[in-house]
PDB file of C-alpha atoms in Angstrom:
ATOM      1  CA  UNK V 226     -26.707  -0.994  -8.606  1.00  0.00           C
ATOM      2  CA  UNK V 227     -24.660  -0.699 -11.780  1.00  0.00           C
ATOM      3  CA  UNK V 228     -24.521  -3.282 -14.499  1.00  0.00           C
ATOM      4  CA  UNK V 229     -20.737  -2.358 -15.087  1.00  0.00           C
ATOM      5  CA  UNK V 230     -18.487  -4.703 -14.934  1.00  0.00           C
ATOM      6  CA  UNK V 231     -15.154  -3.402 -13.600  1.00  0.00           C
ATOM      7  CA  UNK V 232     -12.074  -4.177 -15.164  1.00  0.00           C
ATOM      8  CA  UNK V 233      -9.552  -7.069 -13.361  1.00  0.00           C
ATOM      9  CA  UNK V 234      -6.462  -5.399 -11.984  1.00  0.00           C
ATOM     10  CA  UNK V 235      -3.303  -5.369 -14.407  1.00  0.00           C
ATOM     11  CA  UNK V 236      -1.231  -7.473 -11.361  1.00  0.00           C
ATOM     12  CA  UNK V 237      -4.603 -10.275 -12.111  1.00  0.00           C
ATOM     13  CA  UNK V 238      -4.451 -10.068 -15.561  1.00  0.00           C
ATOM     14  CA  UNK V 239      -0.244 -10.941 -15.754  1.00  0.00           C
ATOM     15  CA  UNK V 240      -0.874 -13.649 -12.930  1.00  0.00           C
ATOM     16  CA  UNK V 241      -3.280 -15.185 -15.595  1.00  0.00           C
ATOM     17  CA  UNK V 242      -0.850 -14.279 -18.179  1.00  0.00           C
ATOM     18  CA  UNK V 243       1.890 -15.620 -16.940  1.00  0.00           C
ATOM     19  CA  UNK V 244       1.896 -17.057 -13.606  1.00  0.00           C
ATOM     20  CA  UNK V 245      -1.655 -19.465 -14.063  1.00  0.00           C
ATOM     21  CA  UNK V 246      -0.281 -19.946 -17.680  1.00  0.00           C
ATOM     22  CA  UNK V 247       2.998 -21.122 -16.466  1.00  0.00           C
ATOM     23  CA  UNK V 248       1.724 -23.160 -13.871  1.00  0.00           C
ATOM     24  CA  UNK V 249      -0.174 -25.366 -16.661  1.00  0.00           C
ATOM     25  CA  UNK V 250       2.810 -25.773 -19.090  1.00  0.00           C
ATOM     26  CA  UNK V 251       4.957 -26.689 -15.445  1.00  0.00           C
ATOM     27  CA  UNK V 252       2.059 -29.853 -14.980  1.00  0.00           C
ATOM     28  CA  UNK V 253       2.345 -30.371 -18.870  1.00  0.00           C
ATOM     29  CA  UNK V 254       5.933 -30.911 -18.807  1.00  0.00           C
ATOM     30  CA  UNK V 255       6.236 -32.937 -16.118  1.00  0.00           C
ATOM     31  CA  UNK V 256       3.308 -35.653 -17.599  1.00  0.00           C
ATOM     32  CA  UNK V 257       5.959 -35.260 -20.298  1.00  0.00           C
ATOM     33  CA  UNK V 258       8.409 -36.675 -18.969  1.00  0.00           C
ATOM     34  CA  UNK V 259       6.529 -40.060 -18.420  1.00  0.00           C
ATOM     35  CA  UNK V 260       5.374 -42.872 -20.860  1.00  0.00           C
ATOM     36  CA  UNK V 261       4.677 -40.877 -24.212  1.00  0.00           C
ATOM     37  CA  UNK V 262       1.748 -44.207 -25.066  1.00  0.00           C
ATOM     38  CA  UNK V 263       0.002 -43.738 -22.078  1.00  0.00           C
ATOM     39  CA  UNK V 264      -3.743 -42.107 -23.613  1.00  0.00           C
ATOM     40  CA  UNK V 265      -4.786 -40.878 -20.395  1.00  0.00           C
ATOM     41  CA  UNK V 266      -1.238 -38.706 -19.296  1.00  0.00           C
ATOM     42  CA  UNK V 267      -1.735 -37.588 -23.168  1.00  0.00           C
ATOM     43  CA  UNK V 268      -5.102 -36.528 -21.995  1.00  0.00           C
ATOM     44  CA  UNK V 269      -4.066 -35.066 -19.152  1.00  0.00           C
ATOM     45  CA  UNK V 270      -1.338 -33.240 -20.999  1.00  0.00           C
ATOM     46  CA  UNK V 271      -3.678 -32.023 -23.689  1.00  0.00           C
ATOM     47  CA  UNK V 272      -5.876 -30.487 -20.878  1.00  0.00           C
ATOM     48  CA  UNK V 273      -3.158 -28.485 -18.895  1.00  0.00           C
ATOM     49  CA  UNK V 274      -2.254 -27.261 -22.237  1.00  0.00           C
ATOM     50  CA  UNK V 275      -5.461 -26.293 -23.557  1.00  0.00           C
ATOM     51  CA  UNK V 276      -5.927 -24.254 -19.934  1.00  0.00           C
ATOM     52  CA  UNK V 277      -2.514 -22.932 -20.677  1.00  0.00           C
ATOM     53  CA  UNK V 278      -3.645 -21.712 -24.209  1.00  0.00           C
ATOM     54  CA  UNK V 279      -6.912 -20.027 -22.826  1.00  0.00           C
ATOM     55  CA  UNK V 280      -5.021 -18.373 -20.130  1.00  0.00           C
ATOM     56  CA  UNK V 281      -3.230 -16.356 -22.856  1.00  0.00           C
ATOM     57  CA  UNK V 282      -6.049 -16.057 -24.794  1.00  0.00           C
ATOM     58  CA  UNK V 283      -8.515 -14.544 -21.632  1.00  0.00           C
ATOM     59  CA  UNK V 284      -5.928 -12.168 -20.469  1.00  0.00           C
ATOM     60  CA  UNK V 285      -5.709 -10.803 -23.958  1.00  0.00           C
ATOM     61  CA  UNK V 286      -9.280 -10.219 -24.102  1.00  0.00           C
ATOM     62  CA  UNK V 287     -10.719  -9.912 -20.418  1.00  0.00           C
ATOM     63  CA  UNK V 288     -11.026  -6.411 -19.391  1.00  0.00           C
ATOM     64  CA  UNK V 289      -8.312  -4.785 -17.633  1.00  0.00           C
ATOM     65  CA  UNK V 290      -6.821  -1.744 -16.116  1.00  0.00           C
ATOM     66  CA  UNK V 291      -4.558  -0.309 -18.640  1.00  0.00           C
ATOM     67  CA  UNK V 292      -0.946  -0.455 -18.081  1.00  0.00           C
ATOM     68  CA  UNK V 293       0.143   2.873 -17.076  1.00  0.00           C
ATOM     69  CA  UNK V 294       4.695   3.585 -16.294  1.00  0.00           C
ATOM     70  CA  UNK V 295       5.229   1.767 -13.056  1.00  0.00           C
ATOM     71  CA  UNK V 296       3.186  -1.308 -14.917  1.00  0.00           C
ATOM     72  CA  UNK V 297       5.424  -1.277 -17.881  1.00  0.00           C
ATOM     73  CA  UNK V 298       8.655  -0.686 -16.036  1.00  0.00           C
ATOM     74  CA  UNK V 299       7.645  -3.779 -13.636  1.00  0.00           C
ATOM     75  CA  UNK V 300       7.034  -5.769 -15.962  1.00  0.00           C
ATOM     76  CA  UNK V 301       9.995  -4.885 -18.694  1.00  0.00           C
ATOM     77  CA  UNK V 302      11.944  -5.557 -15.430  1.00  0.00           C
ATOM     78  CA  UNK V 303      10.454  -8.927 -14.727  1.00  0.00           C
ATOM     79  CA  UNK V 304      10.925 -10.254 -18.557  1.00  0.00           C
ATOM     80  CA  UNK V 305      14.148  -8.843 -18.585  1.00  0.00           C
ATOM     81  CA  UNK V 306      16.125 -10.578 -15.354  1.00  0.00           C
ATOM     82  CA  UNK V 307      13.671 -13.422 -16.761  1.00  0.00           C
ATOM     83  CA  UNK V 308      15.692 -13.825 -19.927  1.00  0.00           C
ATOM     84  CA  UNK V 309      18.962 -13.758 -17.790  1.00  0.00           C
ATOM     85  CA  UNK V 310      17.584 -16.658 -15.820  1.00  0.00           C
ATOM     86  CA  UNK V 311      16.437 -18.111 -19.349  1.00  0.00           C
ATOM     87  CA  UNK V 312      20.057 -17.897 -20.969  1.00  0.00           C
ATOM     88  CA  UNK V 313      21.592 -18.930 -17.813  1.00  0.00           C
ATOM     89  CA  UNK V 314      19.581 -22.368 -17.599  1.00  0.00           C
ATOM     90  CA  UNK V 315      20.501 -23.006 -21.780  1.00  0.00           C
ATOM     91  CA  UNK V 316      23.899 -22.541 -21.177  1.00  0.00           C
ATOM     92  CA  UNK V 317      23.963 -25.495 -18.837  1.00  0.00           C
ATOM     93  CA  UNK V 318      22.067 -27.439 -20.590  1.00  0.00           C
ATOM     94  CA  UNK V 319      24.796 -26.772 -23.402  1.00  0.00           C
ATOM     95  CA  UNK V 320      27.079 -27.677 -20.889  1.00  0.00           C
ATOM     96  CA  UNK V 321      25.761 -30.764 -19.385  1.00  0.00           C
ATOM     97  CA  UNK V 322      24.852 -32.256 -23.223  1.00  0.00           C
ATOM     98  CA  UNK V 323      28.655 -31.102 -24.083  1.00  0.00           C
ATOM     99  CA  UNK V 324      29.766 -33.071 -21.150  1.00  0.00           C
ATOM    100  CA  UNK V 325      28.189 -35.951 -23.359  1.00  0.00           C
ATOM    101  CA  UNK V 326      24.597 -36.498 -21.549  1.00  0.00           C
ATOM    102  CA  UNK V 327      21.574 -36.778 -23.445  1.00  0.00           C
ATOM    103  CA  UNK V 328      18.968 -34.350 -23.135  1.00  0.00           C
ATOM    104  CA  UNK V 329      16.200 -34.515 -25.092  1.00  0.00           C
ATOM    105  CA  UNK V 330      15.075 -31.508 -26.469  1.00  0.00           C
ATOM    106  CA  UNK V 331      11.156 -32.766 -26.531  1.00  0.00           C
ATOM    107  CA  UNK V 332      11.342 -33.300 -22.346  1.00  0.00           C
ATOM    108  CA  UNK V 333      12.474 -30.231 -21.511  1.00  0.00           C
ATOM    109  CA  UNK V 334      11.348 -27.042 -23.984  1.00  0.00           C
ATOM    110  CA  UNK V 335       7.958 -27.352 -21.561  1.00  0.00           C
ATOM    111  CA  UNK V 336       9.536 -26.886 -18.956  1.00  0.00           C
ATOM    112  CA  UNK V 337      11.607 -23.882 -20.169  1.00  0.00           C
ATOM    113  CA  UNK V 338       8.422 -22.362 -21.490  1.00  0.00           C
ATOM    114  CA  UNK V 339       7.062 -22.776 -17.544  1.00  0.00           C
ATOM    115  CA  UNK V 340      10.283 -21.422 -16.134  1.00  0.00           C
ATOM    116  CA  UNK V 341       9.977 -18.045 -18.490  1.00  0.00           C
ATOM    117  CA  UNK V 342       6.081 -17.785 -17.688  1.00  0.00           C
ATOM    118  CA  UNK V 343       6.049 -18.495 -14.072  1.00  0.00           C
ATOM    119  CA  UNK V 344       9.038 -16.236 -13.330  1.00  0.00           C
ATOM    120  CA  UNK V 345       7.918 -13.432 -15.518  1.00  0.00           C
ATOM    121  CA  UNK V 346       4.749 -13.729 -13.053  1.00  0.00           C
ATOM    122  CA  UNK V 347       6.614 -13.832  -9.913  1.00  0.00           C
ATOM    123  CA  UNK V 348       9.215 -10.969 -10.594  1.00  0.00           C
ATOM    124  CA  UNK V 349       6.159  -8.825 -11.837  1.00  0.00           C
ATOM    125  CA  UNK V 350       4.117 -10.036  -8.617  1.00  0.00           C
ATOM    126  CA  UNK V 351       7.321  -8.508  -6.426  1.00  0.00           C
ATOM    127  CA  UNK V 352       8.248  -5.845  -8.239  1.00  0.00           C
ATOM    128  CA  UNK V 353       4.590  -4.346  -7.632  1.00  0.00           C
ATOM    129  CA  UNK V 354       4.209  -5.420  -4.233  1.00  0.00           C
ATOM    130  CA  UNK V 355       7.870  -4.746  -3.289  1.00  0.00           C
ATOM    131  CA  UNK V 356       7.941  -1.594  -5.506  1.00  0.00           C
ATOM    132  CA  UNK V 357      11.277  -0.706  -6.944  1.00  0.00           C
TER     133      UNK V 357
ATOM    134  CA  UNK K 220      22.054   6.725  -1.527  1.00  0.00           C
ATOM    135  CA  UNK K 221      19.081   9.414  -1.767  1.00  0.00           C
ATOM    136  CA  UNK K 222      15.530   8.387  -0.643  1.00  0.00           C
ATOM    137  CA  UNK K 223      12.199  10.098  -2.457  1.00  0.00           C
ATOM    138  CA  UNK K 224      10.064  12.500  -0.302  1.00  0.00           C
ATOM    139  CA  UNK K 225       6.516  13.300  -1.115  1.00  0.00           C
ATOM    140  CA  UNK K 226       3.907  15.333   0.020  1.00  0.00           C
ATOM    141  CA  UNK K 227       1.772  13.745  -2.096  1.00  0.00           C
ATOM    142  CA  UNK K 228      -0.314  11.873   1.042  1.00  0.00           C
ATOM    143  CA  UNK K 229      -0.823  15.115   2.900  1.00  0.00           C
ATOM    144  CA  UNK K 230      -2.215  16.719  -0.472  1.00  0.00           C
ATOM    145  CA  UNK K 231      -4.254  14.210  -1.294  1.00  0.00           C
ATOM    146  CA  UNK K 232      -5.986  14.368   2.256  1.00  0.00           C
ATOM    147  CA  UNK K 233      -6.313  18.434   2.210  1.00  0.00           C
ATOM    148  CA  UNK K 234      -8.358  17.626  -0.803  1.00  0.00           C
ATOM    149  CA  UNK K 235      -9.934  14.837   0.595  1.00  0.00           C
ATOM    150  CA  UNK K 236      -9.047  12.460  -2.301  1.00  0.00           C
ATOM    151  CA  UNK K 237      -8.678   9.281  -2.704  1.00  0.00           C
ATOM    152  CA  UNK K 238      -5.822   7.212  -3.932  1.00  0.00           C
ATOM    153  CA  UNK K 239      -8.332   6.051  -6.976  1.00  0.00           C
ATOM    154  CA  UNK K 240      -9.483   9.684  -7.623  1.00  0.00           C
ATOM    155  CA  UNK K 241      -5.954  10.734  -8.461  1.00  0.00           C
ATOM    156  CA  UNK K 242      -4.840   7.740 -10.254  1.00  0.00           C
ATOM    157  CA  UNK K 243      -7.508   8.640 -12.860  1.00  0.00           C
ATOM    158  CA  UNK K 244      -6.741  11.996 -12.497  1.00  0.00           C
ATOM    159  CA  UNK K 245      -3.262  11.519 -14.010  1.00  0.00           C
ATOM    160  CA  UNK K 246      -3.852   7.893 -15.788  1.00  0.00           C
ATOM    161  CA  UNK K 247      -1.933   5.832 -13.309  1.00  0.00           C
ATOM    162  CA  UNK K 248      -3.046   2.802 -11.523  1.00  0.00           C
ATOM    163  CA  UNK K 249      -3.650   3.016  -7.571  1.00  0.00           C
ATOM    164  CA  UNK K 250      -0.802   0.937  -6.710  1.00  0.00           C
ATOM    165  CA  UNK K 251       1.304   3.334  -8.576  1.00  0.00           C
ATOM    166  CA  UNK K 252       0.281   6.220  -6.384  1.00  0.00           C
ATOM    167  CA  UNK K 253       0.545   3.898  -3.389  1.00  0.00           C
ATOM    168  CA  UNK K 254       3.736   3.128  -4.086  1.00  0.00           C
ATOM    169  CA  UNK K 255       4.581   6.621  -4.797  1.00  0.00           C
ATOM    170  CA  UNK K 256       2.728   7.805  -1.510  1.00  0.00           C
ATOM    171  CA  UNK K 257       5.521   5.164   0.196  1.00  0.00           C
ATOM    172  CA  UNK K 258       8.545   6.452  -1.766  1.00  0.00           C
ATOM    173  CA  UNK K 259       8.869   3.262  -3.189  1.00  0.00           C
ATOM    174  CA  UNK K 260       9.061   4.525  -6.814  1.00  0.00           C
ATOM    175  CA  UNK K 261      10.808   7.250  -8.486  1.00  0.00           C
ATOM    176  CA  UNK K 262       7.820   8.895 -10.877  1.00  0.00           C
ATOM    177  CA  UNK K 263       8.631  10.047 -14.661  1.00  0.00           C
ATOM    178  CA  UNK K 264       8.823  13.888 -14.836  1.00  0.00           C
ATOM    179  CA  UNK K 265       5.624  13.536 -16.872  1.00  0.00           C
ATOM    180  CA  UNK K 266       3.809  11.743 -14.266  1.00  0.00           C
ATOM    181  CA  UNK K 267       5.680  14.416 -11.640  1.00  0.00           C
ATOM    182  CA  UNK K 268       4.277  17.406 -13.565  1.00  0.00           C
ATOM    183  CA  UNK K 269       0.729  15.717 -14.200  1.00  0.00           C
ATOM    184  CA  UNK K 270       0.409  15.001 -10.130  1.00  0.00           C
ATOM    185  CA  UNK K 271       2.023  18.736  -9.572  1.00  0.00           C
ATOM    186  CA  UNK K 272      -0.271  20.013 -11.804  1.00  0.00           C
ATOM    187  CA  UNK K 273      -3.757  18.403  -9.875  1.00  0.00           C
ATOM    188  CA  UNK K 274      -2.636  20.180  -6.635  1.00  0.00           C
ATOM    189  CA  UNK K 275      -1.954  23.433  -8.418  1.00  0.00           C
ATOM    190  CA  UNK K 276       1.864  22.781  -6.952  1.00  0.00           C
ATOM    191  CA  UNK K 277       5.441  22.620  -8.533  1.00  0.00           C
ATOM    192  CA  UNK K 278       7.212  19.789  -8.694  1.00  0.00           C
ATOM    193  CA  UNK K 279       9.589  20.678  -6.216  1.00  0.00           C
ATOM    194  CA  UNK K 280       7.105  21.281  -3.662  1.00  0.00           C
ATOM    195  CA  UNK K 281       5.621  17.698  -3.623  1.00  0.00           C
ATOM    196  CA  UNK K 282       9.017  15.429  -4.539  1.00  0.00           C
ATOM    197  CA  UNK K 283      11.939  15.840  -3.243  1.00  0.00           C
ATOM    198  CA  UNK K 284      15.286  13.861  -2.428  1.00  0.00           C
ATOM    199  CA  UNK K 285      16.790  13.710   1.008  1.00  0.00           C
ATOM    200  CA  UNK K 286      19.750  12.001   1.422  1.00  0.00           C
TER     201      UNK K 286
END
């Protein structure tokens, strides 16, 4: 039997990348949004982002396929409706805090950074299964 | 609007290769010669000529567009 450790797929690595990664900052945000002197949520917090950070860090290093054209176009394709989305959800925040709510910028960058991961993950996810 | 035809599945079995085999063959991934098996996505002319060029075929001969 060989020792040889085969490399993860590229669709794994990007759902550690981005989708597992997002998925943390989504639970971090959220524990955000509650009493900022409660230690344990700030323990909590500090946890989901501390998997969040090794998720980036793991896919970086962790073996892989390498991307080859359809990869790249998927996921160019994924990041780029992905910043439509993005600009799309600041321009109504603009509009709501024009409208004279408060929105506090602490609360909701998490969840912005969540949005961008997990979506990145989930376009990539059907553009390879989907193939377009 | 015009739909991608290979031959690519048929070759691949006359040479009794698998998907794998000829994704390392022409440094793709399987899925991408899955997908291209399917006619779910349109290969660079690179990739076209790299694939042609396994089977000892033209490009023409494996891809084409029917409408």
């Amino acid at each position: 039997m060989s020792d040889k450790k085969e490399p993860i797929r590229l669709i794994t690595n990007y759902m550690i990348r981005y989708f597992i990664n997002g998925g943390a900052w989504l639970c971090f945000a959220v524990l955000n949004l509650f009493d900022d002197n409660n230690k344990v949520l700030g323990v909590i917090s500090a946890i989901f982002l501390f998997i969040a950070a090794g998720c980036s860090f793991a896919s970086l290093v962790i073996k892989s396929e390498p991307e080859d054209e359809m990869g790249q176009k998927h996921i160019y394709g994924a990041k780029a409706i992905t910043l439509d989305y993005l600009l799309a959800v600041i321009m109504i925040i603009g509009i709501i805090s024009i409208l004279g709510v408060n929105i506090s910028f602490n609360k909701v960058y998490p969840f912005i950074i969540a949005v961008s991961h997990v979506v990145v993950g989930v376009e990539f996810w059907i553009r390879e299964k989907a193939g377009i | 609007m015009a739909v991608l035809k290979t031959r690519l599945h048929e070759l691949r079995k006359e040479k009794n290769m698998q998907q794998a085999e000829l994704a390392a063959l022409v440094g793709a991934r399987r899925e991408t010669i899955g997908n291209l098996e399917n006619g779910r996505y349109n290969p660079s002319l690179k990739l076209a000529m790299d694939i042609a060029k396994v089977f000892d075929k033209t490009v023409e001969e494996i891809f084409s567009f029917e409408e």
